[in-house]
């Protein structure tokens, strides 16, 4: 089983729908991150968390919210999806400052 | 806003040659710099991390950091077709920011 698991792996939805992408990890890491990837734009940081009570905005947090339900779980929500949120979303974890990021397999979201 | 800049490429390099990938960054406070490799349709994976000025070598890979110039590079010696991928530069200790990536093609 993967150490960082994202669900769903693929999702097609309509404009205005609420969507939740979930991330769970078995690595025991405190730090968790959500990134989105668009062709030619690299990875852009949406939110990151260092523990259940510590949530931080990234580069492009508008239109997104997150919940850190437990050390091992970090969810990303789109309250009202719009087409320009169509992207590949990655969850990542790290066990310390300045440490390696371990990525999930990605969740591909299409908003029609 | 922290920024990380990379040439998007594609960079085409003959097999066996040295591939040179470059990255500049805006945040002078950051102490941590990373190179990730991403194959098409896959997740990024760490190639190198570097934290102090100078060179760091790991097999065919060498990372170079110059904090005064806010510049970090990755050299790949004896390039192989399997090195064809997108290389992502990342900067940051806590808030980790990525560049847009450089696509590398190794020509057989």
Coordinates of N, CA and C in Angstrom, one line a residue:
Chain A
X1 N 0.8 -1.2 0.0 CA 0.0 0.0 0.0 C 0.9 1.2 0.0
X2 N 0.4 2.3 -0.7 CA 1.1 3.5 -0.7 C 1.2 4.2 0.6
X3 N 2.3 4.9 0.9 CA 2.5 5.6 2.2 C 1.6 6.8 2.2
X4 N 1.4 7.5 1.1 CA 0.5 8.7 1.0 C -0.6 8.4 0.0
X5 N -1.8 8.3 0.4 CA -2.9 7.9 -0.4 C -3.9 9.0 -0.6
X6 N -4.2 9.2 -1.9 CA -5.2 10.3 -2.2 C -6.4 9.6 -2.8
X7 N -7.6 10.2 -2.4 CA -8.8 9.7 -2.9 C -9.7 10.9 -3.2
X8 N -10.5 10.9 -4.3 CA -10.4 10.0 -5.4 C -9.2 10.2 -6.3
X9 N -8.9 9.3 -7.1 CA -7.8 9.5 -8.1 C -8.3 10.3 -9.3
X10 N -9.5 10.1 -9.6 CA -10.1 10.9 -10.7 C -11.5 11.3 -10.4
X11 N -11.8 12.5 -10.7 CA -13.2 13.0 -10.4 C -13.6 14.0 -11.5
X12 N -14.8 13.8 -12.0 CA -15.4 14.7 -13.0 C -16.6 15.3 -12.3
X13 N -16.7 16.6 -12.2 CA -17.8 17.2 -11.5 C -18.3 18.4 -12.3
X14 N -19.4 19.1 -11.9 CA -19.9 20.2 -12.6 C -19.7 21.5 -11.8
X15 N -19.7 22.6 -12.5 CA -19.6 23.9 -11.9 C -20.6 24.1 -10.8
X16 N -20.1 24.6 -9.6 CA -20.9 24.9 -8.5 C -21.0 23.8 -7.5
X17 N -20.5 22.6 -7.8 CA -20.6 21.5 -6.9 C -19.5 21.6 -5.8
X18 N -19.7 21.0 -4.6 CA -18.7 20.9 -3.6 C -18.0 19.7 -3.8
X19 N -16.7 19.8 -3.7 CA -15.8 18.6 -3.9 C -14.8 18.5 -2.7
X20 N -14.5 17.3 -2.3 CA -13.5 17.1 -1.3 C -12.5 16.1 -1.8
X21 N -11.2 16.5 -1.7 CA -10.1 15.5 -2.0 C -9.5 15.2 -0.7
X22 N -9.3 13.9 -0.5 CA -8.8 13.4 0.8 C -7.3 12.9 0.6
X23 N -6.6 13.0 1.7 CA -5.2 12.6 1.7 C -5.0 11.9 3.1
X24 N -4.5 10.7 3.1 CA -4.1 10.0 4.3 C -2.7 9.5 4.2
X25 N -2.0 9.4 5.3 CA -0.6 9.0 5.2 C -0.3 8.0 6.4
X26 N 0.6 7.1 6.1 CA 1.0 6.1 7.1 C 2.5 6.3 7.5
X27 N 3.1 7.5 7.1 CA 4.5 7.7 7.3 C 4.7 8.3 8.7
X28 N 3.7 8.7 9.4 CA 3.9 9.3 10.7 C 4.5 10.7 10.6
X29 N 4.3 11.4 9.5 CA 4.9 12.7 9.3 C 3.9 13.8 9.9
X30 N 4.5 14.9 10.4 CA 3.6 15.9 10.9 C 3.2 16.9 9.9
X31 N 4.0 17.1 8.9 CA 3.8 18.1 7.9 C 3.1 17.6 6.7
X32 N 2.0 18.3 6.2 CA 1.3 17.9 5.1 C 1.0 19.1 4.2
X33 N 1.0 18.8 2.9 CA 0.9 19.9 1.9 C -0.1 19.5 0.8
X34 N -0.8 20.5 0.3 CA -1.6 20.3 -1.0 C -1.1 21.3 -2.0
X35 N -0.8 20.7 -3.2 CA -0.3 21.4 -4.4 C -1.3 21.1 -5.5
X36 N -1.4 22.0 -6.5 CA -2.0 21.8 -7.8 C -1.0 21.9 -8.9
X37 N -1.2 21.1 -9.9 CA -0.3 21.1 -11.1 C -1.1 21.3 -12.3
X38 N -0.7 22.4 -13.1 CA -1.3 22.6 -14.4 C -0.2 22.5 -15.4
X39 N -0.5 22.1 -16.6 CA 0.5 22.0 -17.7 C 1.3 23.3 -17.8
X40 N 2.7 23.1 -17.7 CA 3.5 24.3 -17.9 C 3.6 25.2 -16.7
X41 N 3.0 24.9 -15.6 CA 3.0 25.8 -14.4 C 3.6 25.2 -13.2
X42 N 4.2 24.0 -13.3 CA 4.8 23.4 -12.2 C 3.8 23.1 -11.1
X43 N 4.3 23.1 -9.8 CA 3.4 22.8 -8.7 C 3.2 24.1 -7.9
X44 N 2.0 24.4 -7.6 CA 1.7 25.6 -6.9 C 1.0 25.2 -5.5
X45 N 1.6 25.8 -4.5 CA 1.2 25.4 -3.1 C -0.2 26.1 -2.8
X46 N -1.1 25.2 -2.3 CA -2.5 25.7 -1.9 C -2.5 26.0 -0.4
X47 N -2.3 24.9 0.4 CA -2.3 25.0 1.8 C -1.2 24.1 2.4
X48 N -0.8 24.3 3.6 CA 0.1 23.4 4.2 C -0.2 23.4 5.7
X49 N 0.2 22.3 6.4 CA -0.2 22.2 7.8 C 1.0 21.5 8.5
X50 N 1.3 22.0 9.7 CA 2.4 21.3 10.5 C 1.8 20.5 11.6
X51 N 0.6 20.7 12.0 CA -0.1 19.8 12.9 C -1.6 20.2 12.9
X52 N -2.4 19.5 13.7 CA -3.8 19.6 13.6 C -4.3 21.1 13.8
X53 N -3.6 21.8 14.6 CA -4.0 23.2 14.9 C -3.2 24.2 14.1
X54 N -2.4 23.8 13.2 CA -1.6 24.7 12.4 C -1.8 24.6 10.9
X55 N -2.6 25.5 10.4 CA -2.9 25.5 9.0 C -2.4 26.8 8.4
X56 N -1.8 26.7 7.2 CA -1.2 27.9 6.6 C -1.6 28.0 5.1
X57 N -1.9 29.2 4.7 CA -2.2 29.5 3.3 C -0.9 29.4 2.5
X58 N -1.1 28.9 1.2 CA 0.0 28.8 0.3 C -0.1 30.0 -0.7
X59 N 0.4 29.7 -1.9 CA 0.4 30.7 -3.0 C -1.0 31.0 -3.6
X60 N -1.9 30.0 -3.6 CA -3.1 30.1 -4.3 C -4.3 29.5 -3.5
X61 N -4.5 30.0 -2.4 CA -5.5 29.4 -1.5 C -6.9 29.9 -1.8
X62 N -7.1 30.9 -2.5 CA -8.5 31.4 -2.8 C -9.3 30.4 -3.5
X63 N -10.5 30.1 -3.0 CA -11.4 29.1 -3.6 C -11.3 27.7 -3.0
X64 N -10.3 27.6 -2.1 CA -10.0 26.3 -1.5 C -10.1 26.4 0.0
X65 N -10.4 25.4 0.7 CA -10.3 25.3 2.2 C -9.7 23.9 2.5
X66 N -9.2 23.8 3.7 CA -8.6 22.5 4.1 C -9.1 22.2 5.5
X67 N -8.9 20.9 5.9 CA -9.2 20.4 7.2 C -8.1 19.4 7.5
X68 N -7.5 19.5 8.7 CA -6.6 18.5 9.2 C -7.3 17.8 10.3
X69 N -7.9 16.7 10.0 CA -8.7 15.9 10.9 C -7.9 15.2 11.9
X70 N -6.7 14.8 11.6 CA -5.8 14.1 12.4 C -4.4 14.2 11.9
X71 N -3.4 13.8 12.6 CA -2.1 13.9 12.1 C -2.0 13.2 10.7
X72 N -2.7 12.2 10.5 CA -2.5 11.4 9.3 C -3.5 11.8 8.2
X73 N -4.4 12.7 8.4 CA -5.4 13.1 7.4 C -5.5 14.6 7.1
X74 N -5.5 14.9 5.8 CA -5.5 16.3 5.4 C -6.4 16.4 4.2
X75 N -7.5 17.1 4.3 CA -8.5 17.1 3.2 C -8.5 18.5 2.6
X76 N -8.7 18.5 1.3 CA -8.8 19.8 0.5 C -10.3 19.9 0.0
X77 N -10.9 21.0 0.2 CA -12.3 21.2 -0.3 C -12.4 22.3 -1.3
X78 N -13.2 22.1 -2.3 CA -13.6 23.2 -3.2 C -15.1 23.4 -2.9
X79 N -15.4 24.5 -2.3 CA -16.8 24.7 -1.9 C -17.8 24.9 -3.0
X80 N -17.3 25.5 -4.1 CA -18.1 25.7 -5.3 C -17.2 25.7 -6.5
X81 N -17.0 24.5 -7.0 CA -16.0 24.3 -8.1 C -16.3 25.1 -9.3
X82 N -15.2 25.6 -9.9 CA -15.3 26.3 -11.2 C -14.3 25.6 -12.2
X83 N -14.6 25.8 -13.5 CA -13.7 25.2 -14.5 C -12.2 25.4 -14.4
X84 N -11.8 26.6 -13.9 CA -10.4 26.8 -13.9 C -9.7 26.2 -12.7
X85 N -10.5 25.4 -11.9 CA -9.9 24.5 -10.9 C -9.6 23.1 -11.4
X86 N -9.9 22.9 -12.7 CA -9.5 21.7 -13.3 C -8.0 21.6 -13.3
X87 N -7.5 20.5 -12.7 CA -6.0 20.4 -12.5 C -5.7 19.0 -11.9
X88 N -4.5 18.7 -11.8 CA -4.0 17.6 -11.0 C -3.5 18.0 -9.6
X89 N -4.1 17.4 -8.6 CA -3.8 17.8 -7.2 C -2.9 16.8 -6.5
X90 N -1.9 17.3 -5.9 CA -1.0 16.4 -5.2 C -1.0 16.7 -3.7
X91 N -1.0 15.7 -2.9 CA -0.8 15.8 -1.5 C 0.7 15.3 -1.2
X92 N 1.3 16.0 -0.3 CA 2.7 15.6 0.1 C 2.9 15.7 1.6
X93 N 3.8 14.9 2.1 CA 4.1 14.9 3.5 C 5.6 15.1 3.7
X94 N 6.0 15.6 4.9 CA 7.4 15.7 5.3 C 7.5 15.5 6.8
X95 N 8.6 15.0 7.2 CA 8.7 14.8 8.7 C 9.5 15.8 9.4
X96 N 10.0 16.8 8.7 CA 10.7 17.9 9.4 C 10.9 19.1 8.5
X97 N 11.3 20.2 9.1 CA 11.6 21.4 8.4 C 12.8 21.1 7.4
X98 N 12.6 21.6 6.2 CA 13.7 21.5 5.2 C 13.9 20.0 4.8
X99 N 12.9 19.2 5.0 CA 13.0 17.8 4.6 C 12.4 17.5 3.3
X100 N 12.6 16.3 2.9 CA 12.1 15.8 1.6 C 10.6 15.7 1.6
X101 N 9.9 16.1 0.5 CA 8.5 15.9 0.4 C 8.2 14.5 -0.2
X102 N 7.2 13.8 0.3 CA 6.8 12.5 -0.2 C 5.4 12.7 -0.8
X103 N 5.2 12.4 -2.1 CA 4.0 12.8 -2.7 C 3.1 11.6 -2.9
X104 N 1.8 11.9 -2.8 CA 0.8 10.9 -3.2 C 0.8 10.8 -4.7
X105 N -0.1 9.9 -5.3 CA -0.2 9.6 -6.7 C -1.0 10.7 -7.5
X106 N -1.6 11.6 -6.8 CA -2.3 12.6 -7.4 C -3.8 12.4 -7.6
X107 N -4.6 13.4 -7.6 CA -6.0 13.4 -7.9 C -6.3 14.3 -9.0
X108 N -6.8 13.7 -10.1 CA -7.1 14.5 -11.3 C -8.6 14.9 -11.2
X109 N -8.8 16.2 -11.2 CA -10.1 16.8 -11.0 C -10.5 17.6 -12.3
X110 N -11.6 17.3 -12.9 CA -12.2 18.0 -14.0 C -13.5 18.6 -13.6
X111 N -13.5 19.9 -13.8 CA -14.8 20.7 -13.5 C -15.4 21.1 -14.8
X112 N -16.6 20.7 -15.1 CA -17.2 21.0 -16.4 C -18.1 22.2 -16.3
Chain B
X1 N 5.9 37.8 -2.3 CA 5.6 36.5 -2.8 C 6.9 35.9 -3.3
X2 N 7.2 34.7 -2.7 CA 8.4 34.0 -3.1 C 8.3 33.5 -4.5
X3 N 9.3 33.6 -5.3 CA 9.3 33.1 -6.6 C 10.5 32.2 -6.9
X4 N 10.3 31.2 -7.7 CA 11.3 30.3 -8.2 C 11.2 30.2 -9.7
X5 N 12.3 30.5 -10.4 CA 12.3 30.6 -11.9 C 13.1 29.6 -12.5
X6 N 12.5 28.9 -13.5 CA 13.3 27.9 -14.3 C 13.0 28.1 -15.8
X7 N 13.9 27.8 -16.6 CA 13.6 27.8 -18.1 C 12.8 26.5 -18.4
X8 N 11.7 26.7 -19.0 CA 10.7 25.6 -19.2 C 11.2 24.6 -20.2
X9 N 12.2 25.0 -21.1 CA 12.7 24.0 -22.1 C 11.7 23.9 -23.2
X10 N 11.8 22.7 -24.0 CA 12.6 21.6 -23.6 C 14.1 21.7 -23.9
X11 N 14.9 21.1 -23.0 CA 16.3 21.1 -23.2 C 16.7 19.7 -23.7
X12 N 17.3 19.7 -24.9 CA 17.7 18.5 -25.6 C 19.2 18.3 -25.5
X13 N 19.5 17.1 -25.0 CA 21.0 16.8 -24.7 C 21.3 15.4 -25.3
X14 N 22.4 15.2 -26.0 CA 22.7 13.9 -26.5 C 23.1 13.0 -25.4
X15 N 22.7 11.7 -25.6 CA 23.1 10.7 -24.7 C 24.6 10.7 -24.4
X16 N 24.9 10.6 -23.1 CA 26.3 10.6 -22.7 C 26.9 12.0 -22.4
X17 N 26.2 13.0 -22.7 CA 26.6 14.4 -22.5 C 26.2 14.9 -21.1
X18 N 26.6 16.1 -20.8 CA 26.2 16.7 -19.5 C 25.0 17.5 -19.7
X19 N 23.9 17.3 -18.9 CA 22.8 18.2 -18.9 C 22.9 19.2 -17.7
X20 N 22.6 20.4 -18.0 CA 22.7 21.5 -17.0 C 21.4 22.2 -16.9
X21 N 20.8 22.1 -15.7 CA 19.5 22.7 -15.4 C 19.7 23.8 -14.4
X22 N 19.1 24.9 -14.6 CA 19.3 26.1 -13.7 C 18.0 26.6 -13.1
X23 N 18.2 27.3 -12.0 CA 17.0 27.8 -11.2 C 17.5 29.1 -10.4
X24 N 16.7 30.1 -10.4 CA 16.9 31.3 -9.6 C 15.7 31.4 -8.7
X25 N 16.0 32.1 -7.5 CA 14.9 32.2 -6.5 C 15.0 33.6 -5.9
X26 N 13.8 34.0 -5.3 CA 13.8 35.4 -4.8 C 14.0 35.5 -3.3
X27 N 13.7 34.4 -2.6 CA 13.7 34.5 -1.1 C 15.1 34.3 -0.5
X28 N 15.6 35.3 0.0 CA 17.0 35.3 0.5 C 17.1 34.5 1.9
X29 N 15.9 34.3 2.5 CA 15.9 33.7 3.8 C 16.0 32.2 3.8
X30 N 15.5 31.6 2.7 CA 15.4 30.2 2.6 C 16.8 29.6 2.7
X31 N 16.9 28.4 3.4 CA 18.1 27.7 3.6 C 18.1 26.3 2.9
X32 N 17.0 26.0 2.3 CA 16.8 24.6 1.8 C 16.4 24.7 0.3
X33 N 17.1 23.8 -0.5 CA 16.9 23.8 -1.9 C 16.9 22.4 -2.4
X34 N 16.0 22.1 -3.4 CA 15.7 20.8 -3.8 C 15.6 20.7 -5.3
X35 N 15.9 19.5 -5.8 CA 15.6 19.2 -7.2 C 14.8 17.9 -7.2
X36 N 13.6 18.0 -7.8 CA 12.7 16.8 -8.0 C 12.6 16.5 -9.5
X37 N 12.5 15.2 -9.7 CA 12.3 14.7 -11.1 C 10.9 14.1 -11.2
X38 N 10.2 14.5 -12.3 CA 8.8 14.0 -12.5 C 8.7 13.4 -13.9
X39 N 8.4 12.1 -13.9 CA 8.1 11.5 -15.2 C 6.7 11.8 -15.6
X40 N 6.4 11.7 -16.8 CA 5.0 12.0 -17.3 C 4.0 11.1 -16.7
X41 N 3.0 11.7 -16.1 CA 2.0 10.9 -15.4 C 2.3 10.4 -14.0
X42 N 3.4 10.8 -13.5 CA 3.9 10.3 -12.2 C 4.0 11.4 -11.2
X43 N 4.3 11.0 -10.0 CA 4.5 12.0 -8.9 C 5.9 12.5 -8.9
X44 N 6.2 13.7 -8.4 CA 7.6 14.1 -8.3 C 8.4 13.2 -7.3
X45 N 9.6 13.1 -7.5 CA 10.5 12.3 -6.6 C 11.8 13.1 -6.4
X46 N 12.3 13.1 -5.1 CA 13.5 13.9 -4.8 C 14.7 13.3 -5.5
X47 N 15.5 14.2 -6.1 CA 16.8 13.8 -6.7 C 17.9 14.3 -5.8
X48 N 17.9 15.5 -5.4 CA 19.0 16.1 -4.6 C 18.4 17.2 -3.7
X49 N 19.0 17.3 -2.6 CA 18.8 18.4 -1.7 C 20.1 19.1 -1.4
X50 N 20.1 20.4 -1.2 CA 21.4 21.1 -0.9 C 21.1 22.3 0.0
X51 N 21.9 22.5 1.0 CA 21.6 23.4 2.1 C 22.7 24.5 2.3
X52 N 23.9 24.2 1.7 CA 25.0 25.2 1.9 C 25.6 25.5 0.5
X53 N 26.3 26.6 0.5 CA 27.0 27.0 -0.8 C 28.0 26.0 -1.2
X54 N 28.1 25.8 -2.6 CA 29.0 24.9 -3.1 C 28.4 23.8 -3.9
X55 N 29.1 22.7 -4.0 CA 28.6 21.6 -4.8 C 28.3 20.4 -3.9
X56 N 27.3 19.6 -4.3 CA 27.0 18.4 -3.6 C 26.8 17.3 -4.7
X57 N 27.5 16.2 -4.6 CA 27.5 15.2 -5.6 C 26.9 13.9 -5.1
X58 N 26.1 13.3 -6.0 CA 25.5 12.0 -5.7 C 25.4 11.2 -7.0
X59 N 26.3 10.3 -7.2 CA 26.4 9.6 -8.4 C 26.6 10.4 -9.6
X60 N 25.7 10.4 -10.6 CA 25.8 11.2 -11.8 C 25.3 12.6 -11.6
X61 N 24.7 12.9 -10.4 CA 24.1 14.2 -10.2 C 24.9 15.1 -9.3
X62 N 25.0 16.3 -9.7 CA 25.7 17.3 -8.9 C 24.8 18.6 -8.7
X63 N 24.5 18.9 -7.5 CA 23.7 20.2 -7.3 C 24.7 21.3 -6.9
X64 N 24.5 22.5 -7.4 CA 25.4 23.6 -7.0 C 24.5 24.7 -6.5
X65 N 25.0 25.3 -5.4 CA 24.2 26.4 -4.8 C 25.1 27.6 -4.6
X66 N 24.5 28.8 -5.0 CA 25.2 30.1 -4.8 C 24.2 31.0 -4.2
X67 N 24.2 31.2 -2.9 CA 23.2 32.0 -2.2 C 23.4 33.5 -2.5
X68 N 24.6 33.9 -2.7 CA 24.8 35.3 -3.0 C 24.1 35.7 -4.3
X69 N 24.2 34.8 -5.3 CA 23.5 35.0 -6.6 C 22.1 34.5 -6.6
X70 N 21.7 33.8 -5.6 CA 20.3 33.3 -5.5 C 20.1 32.3 -6.7
X71 N 21.0 31.4 -6.8 CA 21.1 30.5 -8.0 C 21.4 29.1 -7.5
X72 N 20.6 28.1 -8.1 CA 20.9 26.7 -7.8 C 20.8 26.0 -9.1
X73 N 21.7 25.0 -9.3 CA 21.7 24.3 -10.6 C 21.9 22.8 -10.3
X74 N 21.5 22.0 -11.3 CA 21.7 20.6 -11.3 C 22.4 20.1 -12.6
X75 N 23.5 19.4 -12.4 CA 24.2 18.8 -13.5 C 24.0 17.3 -13.5
X76 N 23.7 16.8 -14.7 CA 23.5 15.4 -14.8 C 24.6 14.9 -15.8
X77 N 25.6 14.1 -15.3 CA 26.7 13.6 -16.1 C 26.2 12.3 -16.8
X78 N 26.9 12.0 -18.0 CA 26.6 10.8 -18.7 C 25.1 10.6 -18.8
X79 N 24.4 11.6 -19.4 CA 23.0 11.5 -19.5 C 22.5 10.3 -20.2
X80 N 21.4 9.7 -19.7 CA 20.8 8.5 -20.2 C 19.4 8.8 -20.6
X81 N 18.9 8.0 -21.6 CA 17.5 8.2 -22.0 C 16.5 8.2 -20.9
X82 N 16.8 7.4 -19.8 CA 15.9 7.4 -18.6 C 15.9 8.7 -17.8
X83 N 16.8 9.6 -18.1 CA 16.8 10.9 -17.5 C 15.8 11.8 -18.1
X84 N 15.2 11.5 -19.2 CA 14.2 12.3 -19.8 C 13.0 12.4 -18.9
X85 N 12.8 13.6 -18.5 CA 11.7 13.9 -17.5 C 11.6 15.4 -17.3
X86 N 10.7 15.8 -16.5 CA 10.7 17.2 -16.1 C 11.4 17.4 -14.7
X87 N 12.2 18.4 -14.6 CA 13.0 18.6 -13.4 C 12.5 19.9 -12.7
X88 N 12.1 19.7 -11.5 CA 11.4 20.8 -10.7 C 12.4 21.3 -9.6
X89 N 12.7 22.6 -9.6 CA 13.4 23.2 -8.6 C 12.5 23.6 -7.5
X90 N 12.8 23.4 -6.2 CA 12.0 23.8 -5.1 C 12.8 24.5 -4.0
X91 N 12.2 25.5 -3.4 CA 13.0 26.3 -2.4 C 12.1 26.5 -1.2
X92 N 12.7 26.4 0.0 CA 11.9 26.7 1.2 C 12.2 25.8 2.3
X93 N 12.1 26.3 3.5 CA 12.3 25.5 4.7 C 11.0 24.9 5.2
X94 N 9.9 25.7 5.2 CA 8.6 25.3 5.7 C 7.6 25.4 4.6
X95 N 7.5 26.6 4.0 CA 6.6 26.9 2.8 C 7.5 26.6 1.6
X96 N 7.2 25.5 1.0 CA 8.1 25.0 -0.1 C 7.5 25.4 -1.4
X97 N 8.2 26.2 -2.2 CA 7.7 26.7 -3.5 C 8.5 26.1 -4.6
X98 N 7.7 25.7 -5.6 CA 8.3 25.0 -6.8 C 8.4 26.0 -8.0
X99 N 9.4 25.8 -8.8 CA 9.4 26.4 -10.1 C 8.5 25.7 -11.1
X100 N 8.4 26.2 -12.3 CA 7.5 25.6 -13.3 C 8.1 24.4 -13.9
X101 N 9.4 24.1 -13.7 CA 10.0 22.9 -14.2 C 10.6 23.0 -15.6
X102 N 11.7 22.2 -15.8 CA 12.4 22.2 -17.1 C 12.2 20.8 -17.7
X103 N 11.7 20.7 -18.9 CA 11.6 19.4 -19.6 C 12.9 19.1 -20.2
X104 N 13.4 17.9 -19.9 CA 14.7 17.5 -20.4 C 14.5 16.3 -21.3
X105 N 15.0 16.3 -22.5 CA 15.0 15.2 -23.5 C 16.4 14.8 -23.7
X106 N 16.7 13.5 -23.5 CA 18.0 12.9 -23.8 C 17.9 12.2 -25.1
X107 N 18.7 12.6 -26.1 CA 18.6 12.1 -27.4 C 19.5 10.9 -27.6
X108 N 18.9 9.7 -28.0 CA 19.7 8.5 -28.1 C 20.8 8.6 -29.2

